[in-house]
CSV table of C-alpha atoms and ligand atoms in Angstrom, one decimal:
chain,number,residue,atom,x,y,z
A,1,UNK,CA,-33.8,61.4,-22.0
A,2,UNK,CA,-33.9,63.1,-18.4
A,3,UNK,CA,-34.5,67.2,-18.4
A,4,UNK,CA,-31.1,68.6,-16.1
A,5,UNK,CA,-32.6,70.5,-13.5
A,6,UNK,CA,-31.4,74.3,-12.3
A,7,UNK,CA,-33.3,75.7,-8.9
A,8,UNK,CA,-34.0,79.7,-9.8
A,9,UNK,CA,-32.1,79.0,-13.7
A,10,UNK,CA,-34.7,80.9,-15.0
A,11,UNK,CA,-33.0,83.6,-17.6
A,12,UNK,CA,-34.2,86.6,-19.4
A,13,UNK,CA,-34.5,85.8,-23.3
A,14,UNK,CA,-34.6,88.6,-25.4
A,15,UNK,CA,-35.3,87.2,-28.8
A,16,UNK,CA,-37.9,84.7,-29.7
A,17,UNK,CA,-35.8,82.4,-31.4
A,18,UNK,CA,-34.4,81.2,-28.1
A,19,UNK,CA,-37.6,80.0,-27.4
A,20,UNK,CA,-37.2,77.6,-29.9
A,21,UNK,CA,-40.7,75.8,-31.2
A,22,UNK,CA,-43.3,75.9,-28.2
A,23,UNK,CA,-46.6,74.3,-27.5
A,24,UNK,CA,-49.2,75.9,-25.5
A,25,UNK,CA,-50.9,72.6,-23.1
A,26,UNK,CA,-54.1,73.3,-22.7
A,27,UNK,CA,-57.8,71.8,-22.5
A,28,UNK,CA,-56.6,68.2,-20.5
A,29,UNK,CA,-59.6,66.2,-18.7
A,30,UNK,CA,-60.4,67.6,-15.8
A,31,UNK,CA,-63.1,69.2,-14.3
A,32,UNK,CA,-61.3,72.3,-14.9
A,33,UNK,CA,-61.0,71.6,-18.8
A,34,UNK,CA,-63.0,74.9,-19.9
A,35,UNK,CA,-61.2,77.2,-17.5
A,36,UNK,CA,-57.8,76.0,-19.1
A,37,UNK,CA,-59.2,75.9,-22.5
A,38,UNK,CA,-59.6,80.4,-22.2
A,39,UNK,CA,-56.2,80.4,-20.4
A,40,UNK,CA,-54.4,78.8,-23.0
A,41,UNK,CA,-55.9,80.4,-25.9
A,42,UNK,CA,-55.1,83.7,-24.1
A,43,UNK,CA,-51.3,83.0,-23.7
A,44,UNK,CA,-50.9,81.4,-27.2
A,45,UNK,CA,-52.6,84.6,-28.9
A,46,UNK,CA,-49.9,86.4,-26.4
A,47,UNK,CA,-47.0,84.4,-27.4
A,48,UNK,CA,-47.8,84.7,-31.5
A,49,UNK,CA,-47.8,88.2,-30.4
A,50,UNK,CA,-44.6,88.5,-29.4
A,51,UNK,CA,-43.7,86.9,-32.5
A,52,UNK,CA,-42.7,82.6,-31.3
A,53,UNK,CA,-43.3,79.7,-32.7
A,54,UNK,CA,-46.2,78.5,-31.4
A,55,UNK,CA,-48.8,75.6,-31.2
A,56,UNK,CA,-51.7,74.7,-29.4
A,57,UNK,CA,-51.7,71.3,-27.9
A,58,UNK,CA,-54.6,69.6,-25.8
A,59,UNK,CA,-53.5,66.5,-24.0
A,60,UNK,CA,-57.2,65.6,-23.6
A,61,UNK,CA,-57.4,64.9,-27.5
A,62,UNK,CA,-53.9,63.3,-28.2
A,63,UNK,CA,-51.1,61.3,-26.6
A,64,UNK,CA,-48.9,63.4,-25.0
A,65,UNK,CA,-45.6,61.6,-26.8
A,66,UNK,CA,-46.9,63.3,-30.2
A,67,UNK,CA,-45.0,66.4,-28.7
A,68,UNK,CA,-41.5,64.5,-30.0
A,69,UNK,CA,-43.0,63.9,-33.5
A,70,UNK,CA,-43.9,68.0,-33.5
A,71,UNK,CA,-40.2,68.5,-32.6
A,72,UNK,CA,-41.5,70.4,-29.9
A,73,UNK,CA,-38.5,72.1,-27.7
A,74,UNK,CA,-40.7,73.6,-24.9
A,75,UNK,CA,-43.9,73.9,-23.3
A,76,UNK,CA,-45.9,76.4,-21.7
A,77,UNK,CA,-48.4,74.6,-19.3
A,78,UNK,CA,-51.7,76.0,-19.2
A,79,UNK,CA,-53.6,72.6,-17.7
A,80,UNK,CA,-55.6,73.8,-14.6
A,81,UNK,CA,-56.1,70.9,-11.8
A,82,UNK,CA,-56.1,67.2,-11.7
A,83,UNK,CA,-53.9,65.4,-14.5
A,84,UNK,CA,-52.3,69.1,-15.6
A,85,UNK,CA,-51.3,70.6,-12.2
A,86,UNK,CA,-50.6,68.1,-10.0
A,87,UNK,CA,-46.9,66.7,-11.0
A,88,UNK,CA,-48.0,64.0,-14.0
A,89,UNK,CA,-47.9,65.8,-16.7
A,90,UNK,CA,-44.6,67.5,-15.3
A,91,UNK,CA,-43.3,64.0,-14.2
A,92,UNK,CA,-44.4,63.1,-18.1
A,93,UNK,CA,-42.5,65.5,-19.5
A,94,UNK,CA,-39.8,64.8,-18.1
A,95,UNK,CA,-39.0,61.4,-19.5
A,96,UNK,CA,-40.0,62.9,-23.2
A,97,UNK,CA,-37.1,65.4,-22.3
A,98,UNK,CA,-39.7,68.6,-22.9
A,99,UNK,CA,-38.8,71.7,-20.6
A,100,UNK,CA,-41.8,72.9,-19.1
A,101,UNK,CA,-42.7,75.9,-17.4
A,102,UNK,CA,-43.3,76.4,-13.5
A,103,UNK,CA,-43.4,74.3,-11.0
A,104,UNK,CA,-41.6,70.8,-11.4
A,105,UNK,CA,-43.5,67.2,-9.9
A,106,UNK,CA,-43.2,67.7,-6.6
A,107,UNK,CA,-44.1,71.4,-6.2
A,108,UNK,CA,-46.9,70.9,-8.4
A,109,UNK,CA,-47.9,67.6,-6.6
A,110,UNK,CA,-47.9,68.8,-3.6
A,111,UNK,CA,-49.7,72.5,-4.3
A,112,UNK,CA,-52.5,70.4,-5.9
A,113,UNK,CA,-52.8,68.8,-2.7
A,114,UNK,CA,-54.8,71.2,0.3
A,115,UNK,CA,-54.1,69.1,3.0
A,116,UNK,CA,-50.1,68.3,2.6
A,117,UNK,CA,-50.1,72.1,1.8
A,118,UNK,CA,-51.8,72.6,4.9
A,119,UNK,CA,-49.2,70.0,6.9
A,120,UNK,CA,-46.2,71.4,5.2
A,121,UNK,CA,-46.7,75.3,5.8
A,122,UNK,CA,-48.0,74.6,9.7
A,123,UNK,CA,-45.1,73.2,10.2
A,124,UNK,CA,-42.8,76.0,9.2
A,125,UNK,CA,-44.7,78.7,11.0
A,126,UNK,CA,-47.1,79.8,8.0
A,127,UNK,CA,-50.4,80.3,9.7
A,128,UNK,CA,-53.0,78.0,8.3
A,129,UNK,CA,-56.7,78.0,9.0
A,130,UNK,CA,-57.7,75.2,11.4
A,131,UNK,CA,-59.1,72.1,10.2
A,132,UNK,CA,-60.1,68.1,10.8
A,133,UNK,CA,-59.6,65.2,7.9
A,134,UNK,CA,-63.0,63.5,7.8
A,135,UNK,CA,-62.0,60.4,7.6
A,136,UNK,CA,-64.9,58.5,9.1
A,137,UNK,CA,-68.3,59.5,10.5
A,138,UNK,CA,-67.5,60.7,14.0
A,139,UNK,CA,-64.7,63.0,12.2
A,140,UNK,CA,-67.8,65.3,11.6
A,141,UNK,CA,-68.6,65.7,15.3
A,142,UNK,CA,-65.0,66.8,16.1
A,143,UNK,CA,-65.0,68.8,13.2
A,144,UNK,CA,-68.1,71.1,14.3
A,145,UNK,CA,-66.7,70.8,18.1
A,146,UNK,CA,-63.2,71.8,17.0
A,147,UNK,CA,-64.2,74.3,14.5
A,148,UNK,CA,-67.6,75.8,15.0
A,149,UNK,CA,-69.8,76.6,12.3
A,150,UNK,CA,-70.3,77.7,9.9
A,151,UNK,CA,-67.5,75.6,8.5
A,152,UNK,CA,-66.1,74.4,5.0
A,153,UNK,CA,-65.8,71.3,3.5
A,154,UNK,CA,-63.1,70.6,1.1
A,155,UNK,CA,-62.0,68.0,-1.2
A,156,UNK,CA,-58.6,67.6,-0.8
A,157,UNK,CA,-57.5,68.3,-4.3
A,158,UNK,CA,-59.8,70.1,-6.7
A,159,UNK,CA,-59.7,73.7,-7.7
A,160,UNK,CA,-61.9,76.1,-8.7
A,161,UNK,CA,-64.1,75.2,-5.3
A,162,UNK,CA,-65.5,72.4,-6.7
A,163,UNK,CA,-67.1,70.3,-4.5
A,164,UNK,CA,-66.3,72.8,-1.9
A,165,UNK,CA,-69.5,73.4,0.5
A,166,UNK,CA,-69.8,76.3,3.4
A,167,UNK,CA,-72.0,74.5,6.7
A,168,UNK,CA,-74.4,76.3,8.2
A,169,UNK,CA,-75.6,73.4,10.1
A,170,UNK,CA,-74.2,70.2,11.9
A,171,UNK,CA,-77.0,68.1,9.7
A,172,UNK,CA,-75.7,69.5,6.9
A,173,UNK,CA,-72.3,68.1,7.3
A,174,UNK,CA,-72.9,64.9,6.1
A,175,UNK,CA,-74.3,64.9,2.7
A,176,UNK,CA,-71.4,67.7,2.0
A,177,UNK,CA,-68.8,65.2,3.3
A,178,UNK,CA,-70.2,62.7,0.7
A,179,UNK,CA,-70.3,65.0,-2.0
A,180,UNK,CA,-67.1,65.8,-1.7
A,181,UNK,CA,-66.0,62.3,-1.6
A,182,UNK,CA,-67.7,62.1,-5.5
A,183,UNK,CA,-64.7,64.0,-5.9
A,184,UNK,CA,-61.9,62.9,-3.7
A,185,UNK,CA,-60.8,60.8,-1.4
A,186,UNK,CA,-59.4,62.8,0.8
A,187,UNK,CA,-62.0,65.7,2.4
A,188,UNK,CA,-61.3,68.1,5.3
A,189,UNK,CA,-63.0,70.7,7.2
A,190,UNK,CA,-61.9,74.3,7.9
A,191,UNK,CA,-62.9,76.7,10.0
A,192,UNK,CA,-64.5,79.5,8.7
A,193,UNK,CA,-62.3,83.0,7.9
A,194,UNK,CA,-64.4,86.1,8.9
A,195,UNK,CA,-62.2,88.5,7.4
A,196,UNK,CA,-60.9,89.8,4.3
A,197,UNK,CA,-59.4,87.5,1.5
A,198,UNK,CA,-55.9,88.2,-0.2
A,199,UNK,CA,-54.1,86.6,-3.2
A,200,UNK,CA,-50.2,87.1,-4.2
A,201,UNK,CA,-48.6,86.2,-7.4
A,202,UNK,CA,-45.2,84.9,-7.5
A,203,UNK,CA,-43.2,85.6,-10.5
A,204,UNK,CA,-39.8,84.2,-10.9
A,205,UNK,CA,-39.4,84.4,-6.9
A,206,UNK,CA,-40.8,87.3,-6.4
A,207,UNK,CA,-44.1,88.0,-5.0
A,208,UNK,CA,-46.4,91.2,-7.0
A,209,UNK,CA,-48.7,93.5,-4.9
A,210,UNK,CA,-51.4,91.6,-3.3
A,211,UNK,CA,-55.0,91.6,-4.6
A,212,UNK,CA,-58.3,91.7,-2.7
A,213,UNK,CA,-60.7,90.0,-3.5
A,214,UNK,CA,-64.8,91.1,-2.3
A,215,UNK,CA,-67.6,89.0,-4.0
A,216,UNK,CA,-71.9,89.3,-2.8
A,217,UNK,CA,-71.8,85.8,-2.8
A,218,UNK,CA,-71.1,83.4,-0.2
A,219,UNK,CA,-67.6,82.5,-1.1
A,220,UNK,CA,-65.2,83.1,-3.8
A,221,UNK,CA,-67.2,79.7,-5.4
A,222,UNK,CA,-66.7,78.9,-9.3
A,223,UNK,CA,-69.1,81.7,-10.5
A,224,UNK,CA,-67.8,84.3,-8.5
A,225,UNK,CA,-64.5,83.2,-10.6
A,226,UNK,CA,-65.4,83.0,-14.0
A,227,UNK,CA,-68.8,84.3,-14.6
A,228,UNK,CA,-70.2,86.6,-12.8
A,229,UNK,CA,-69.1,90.6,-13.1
A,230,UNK,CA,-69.8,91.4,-9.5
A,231,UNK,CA,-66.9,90.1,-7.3
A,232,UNK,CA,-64.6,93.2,-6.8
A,233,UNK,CA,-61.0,93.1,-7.0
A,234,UNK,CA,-58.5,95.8,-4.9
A,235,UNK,CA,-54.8,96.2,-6.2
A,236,UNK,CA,-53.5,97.9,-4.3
A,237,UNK,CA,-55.6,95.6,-1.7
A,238,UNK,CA,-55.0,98.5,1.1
A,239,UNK,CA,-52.9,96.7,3.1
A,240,UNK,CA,-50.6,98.9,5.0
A,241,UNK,CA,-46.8,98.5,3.7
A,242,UNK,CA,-45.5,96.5,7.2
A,243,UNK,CA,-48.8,94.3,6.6
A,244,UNK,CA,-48.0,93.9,2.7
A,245,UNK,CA,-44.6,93.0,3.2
A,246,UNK,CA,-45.8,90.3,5.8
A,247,UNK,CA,-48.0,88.9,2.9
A,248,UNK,CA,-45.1,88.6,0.6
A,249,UNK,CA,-43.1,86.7,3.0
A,250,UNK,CA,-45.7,84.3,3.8
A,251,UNK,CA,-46.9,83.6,0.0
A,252,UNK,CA,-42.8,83.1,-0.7
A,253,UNK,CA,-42.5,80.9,2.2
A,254,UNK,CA,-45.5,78.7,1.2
A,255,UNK,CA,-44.5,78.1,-1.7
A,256,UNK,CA,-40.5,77.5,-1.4
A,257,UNK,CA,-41.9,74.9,1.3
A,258,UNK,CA,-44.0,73.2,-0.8
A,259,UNK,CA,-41.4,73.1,-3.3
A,260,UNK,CA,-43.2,75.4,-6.2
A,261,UNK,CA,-41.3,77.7,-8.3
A,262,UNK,CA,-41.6,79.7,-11.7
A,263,UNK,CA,-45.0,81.5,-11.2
A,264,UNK,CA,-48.2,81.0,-9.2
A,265,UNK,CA,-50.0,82.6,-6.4
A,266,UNK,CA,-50.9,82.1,-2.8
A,267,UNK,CA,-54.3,82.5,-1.3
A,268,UNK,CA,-54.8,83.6,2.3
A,269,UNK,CA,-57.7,84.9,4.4
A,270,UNK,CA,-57.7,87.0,7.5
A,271,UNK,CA,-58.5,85.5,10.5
A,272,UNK,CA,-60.9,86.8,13.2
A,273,UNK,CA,-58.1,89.1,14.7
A,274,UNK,CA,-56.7,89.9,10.9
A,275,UNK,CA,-54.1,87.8,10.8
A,276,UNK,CA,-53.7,85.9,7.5
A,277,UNK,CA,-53.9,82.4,7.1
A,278,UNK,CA,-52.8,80.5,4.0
A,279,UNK,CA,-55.8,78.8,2.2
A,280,UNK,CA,-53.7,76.9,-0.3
A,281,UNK,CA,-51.2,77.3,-3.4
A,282,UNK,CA,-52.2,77.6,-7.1
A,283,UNK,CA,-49.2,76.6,-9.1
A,284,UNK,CA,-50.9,77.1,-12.6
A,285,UNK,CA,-53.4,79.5,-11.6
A,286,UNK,CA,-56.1,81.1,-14.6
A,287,UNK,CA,-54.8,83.5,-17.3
A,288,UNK,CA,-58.2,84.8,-18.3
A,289,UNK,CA,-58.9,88.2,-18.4
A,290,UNK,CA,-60.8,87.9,-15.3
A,291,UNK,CA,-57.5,85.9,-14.1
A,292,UNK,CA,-55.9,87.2,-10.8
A,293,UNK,CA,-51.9,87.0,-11.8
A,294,UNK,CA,-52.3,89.2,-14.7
A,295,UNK,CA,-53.8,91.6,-12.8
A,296,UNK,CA,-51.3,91.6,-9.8
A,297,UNK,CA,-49.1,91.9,-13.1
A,298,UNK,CA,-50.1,94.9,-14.7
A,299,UNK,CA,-49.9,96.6,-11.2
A,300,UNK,CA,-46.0,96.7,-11.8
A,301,UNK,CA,-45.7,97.6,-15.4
A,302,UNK,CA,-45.8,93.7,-16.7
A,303,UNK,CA,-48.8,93.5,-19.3
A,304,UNK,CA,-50.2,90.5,-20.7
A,305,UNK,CA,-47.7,89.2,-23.1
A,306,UNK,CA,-45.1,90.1,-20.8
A,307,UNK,CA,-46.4,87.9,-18.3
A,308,UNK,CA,-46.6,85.2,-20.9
A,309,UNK,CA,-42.9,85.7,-21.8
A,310,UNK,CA,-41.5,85.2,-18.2
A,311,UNK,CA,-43.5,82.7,-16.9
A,312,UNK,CA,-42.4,80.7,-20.2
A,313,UNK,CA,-38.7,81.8,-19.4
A,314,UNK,CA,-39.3,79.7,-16.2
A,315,UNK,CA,-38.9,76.6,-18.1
A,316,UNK,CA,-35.0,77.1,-18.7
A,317,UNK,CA,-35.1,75.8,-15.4
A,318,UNK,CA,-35.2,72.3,-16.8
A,319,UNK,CA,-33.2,71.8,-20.1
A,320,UNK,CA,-32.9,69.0,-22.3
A,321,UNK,CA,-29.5,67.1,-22.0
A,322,UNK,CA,-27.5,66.7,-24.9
A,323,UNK,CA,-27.7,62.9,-26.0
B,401,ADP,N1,-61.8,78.6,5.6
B,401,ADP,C1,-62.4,79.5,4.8
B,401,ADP,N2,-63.2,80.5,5.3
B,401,ADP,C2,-63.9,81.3,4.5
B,401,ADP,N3,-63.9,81.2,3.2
B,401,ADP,C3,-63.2,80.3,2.6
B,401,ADP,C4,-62.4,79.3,3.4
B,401,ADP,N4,-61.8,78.5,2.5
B,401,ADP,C5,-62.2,78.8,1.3
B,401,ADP,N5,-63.0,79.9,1.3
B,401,ADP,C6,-63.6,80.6,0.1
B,401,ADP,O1,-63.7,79.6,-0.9
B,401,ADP,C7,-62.8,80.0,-2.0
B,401,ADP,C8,-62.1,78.8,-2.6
B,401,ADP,O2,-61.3,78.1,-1.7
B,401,ADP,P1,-59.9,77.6,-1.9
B,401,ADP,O3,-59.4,76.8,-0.8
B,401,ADP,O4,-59.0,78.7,-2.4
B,401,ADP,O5,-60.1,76.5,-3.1
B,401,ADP,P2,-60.0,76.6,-4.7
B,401,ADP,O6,-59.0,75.6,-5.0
B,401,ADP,O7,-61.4,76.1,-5.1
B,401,ADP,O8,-59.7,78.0,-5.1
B,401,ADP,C9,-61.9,81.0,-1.4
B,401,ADP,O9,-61.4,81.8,-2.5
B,401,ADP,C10,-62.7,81.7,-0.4
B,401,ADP,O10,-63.5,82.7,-1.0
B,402,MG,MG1,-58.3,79.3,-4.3
């Protein structure tokens, strides 16, 4: 059994029921496993809430099939990174005929991938901060000569910046390059933004007030995102309303061109002359209390289990065919 699939056939549900039984996905292996583990406790205490039928379920622990044996008619997907983001367990679910929410496999394969994000949105006009695949040892010669330093190192698929390295120095690019190898094949350098850095969250098409984001340390890095209390956080972000509405378009454009949909959010960072350049796409981005969409959320009136609620209405989207 094959889910039907229905671009934008998101719908507003009004009563619980219509939910049917839902599991929460969360936990999964990756190196992102802890992050996911707080987001989806957060959205199933949300969804019990609002009164659903609701179970936790960690793919990490069990065979993902065991969802048919729970009569399970939904999911919500709170799997951050490899194995939970990137289109498998999306592409998984639909062969077990299990609406999901968010983004489908492609969307979600290609947002977990920097690079063909990178490709993709360059070559419909949203800006992109410069960059070199290393590919082989004189890649980091070009790189520096291309992009200067300092300069980042990325793998090309990982959240949460890991194995993510700033460059100071030339000499420093190599041992970065191989650390991120640990973690991908595929590693690239990118110039360095000066400027200000910007997130927008999608919500059923539409993009919510940006959000700036200010942190002491060198980059936005993993503790800046989930453990320390001094990175700063501006919605409004202060952008002027021509410059906000620019932002929108941009975050909307990278993600209908990547082929995401449902929810997410789109990370940018001003350039030297303040133009904003698209760092990548999150498709299942944190929903911890220090989590950036719920944030964006609450700007507009959308709380918590709100948020919960329409991002799980995303997965009428796909629905199980009859037979
Ligand atoms: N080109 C860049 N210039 C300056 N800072 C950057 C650049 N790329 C990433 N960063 C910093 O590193 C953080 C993580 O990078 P990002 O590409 O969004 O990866 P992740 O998937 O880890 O969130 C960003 O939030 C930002 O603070
Ligand atoms: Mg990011």
């Amino acid at each position: 059994m094959r889910l039907r699939y229905e671009p934008r056939g998101w719908q507003r549900v009004q009563q619980p029921a219509q939910f049917g039984r839902v599991a929460v996905l969360l936990g999964g292996t990756s190196s992102e496993r802890e992050v996911s583990l707080i987001s989806g406790r957060a959205v199933l205490a949300a969804l019990a809430r609002r009164g659903l039928d609701v179970i936790a379920f960690d793919p990490g622990e069990r065979p993902l099939a065991e969802l048919l044996d729970l009569r399970i008619d939904r999911v919500w997907i709170a799997l951050h990174g490899p194995g939970g983001e990137d289109g498998t367990v999306q592409g998984a679910l639909e062969f077990l005929g299990v609406p999901y929410s968010g983004s489908g496999v492609m969307g979600s394969a290609i947002g977990m991938d920097k690079l063909r994000t990178k490709w993709l949105c360059q070559a419909v006009g949203v800006p992109t901060a410069q960059f070199v695949v290393l590919r082989e040892p004189q890649d980091l010669d070009s790189a520096v000569e291309r992009l200067g330093l300092p300069l980042f190192v990325k793998p090309g698929s990982q959240g949460s910046s890991v194995g993510m390295a700033r460059i100071e120095r030339a000499q420093d690019l190599k041992s970065a390059w191989e650390q991120a190898l640990r973690f991908d094949p595929v590693v690239f350098a990118e110039s360095l933004m000066p400027g200000a850095e910007y997130t927008v969250a999608i919500l059923q098409g539409e993009a919510l007030p940006s959000i700036r984001i200010e942190t002491p340390r060198t980059f936005y890095d993993y503790e800046a995102k989930y453990l320390r209390d001094d990175t700063r956080y501006f919605c409004p972000s202060g952008l002027s309303a021509a410059a906000e509405e620019h932002l929108s378009r941009l975050a909307i454009a990278a993600y209908d061109t990547c082929g995401a949909e449902g929810w997410g959010r789109a990370d940018f960072m001003m350039d030297r002359t303040g133009r904003p350049m698209l760092l990548e796409i999150n498709t299942v981005p944190g929903m911890t209390d220090h989590s950036l969409v719920p944030m964006a959320a609450r700007t507009v009136g959308i709380d918590f289990d709100e948020l919960v609620w329409r991002v799980l209405e995303t997965s009428f989207m796909r629905t199980a065919r009859a037979g």
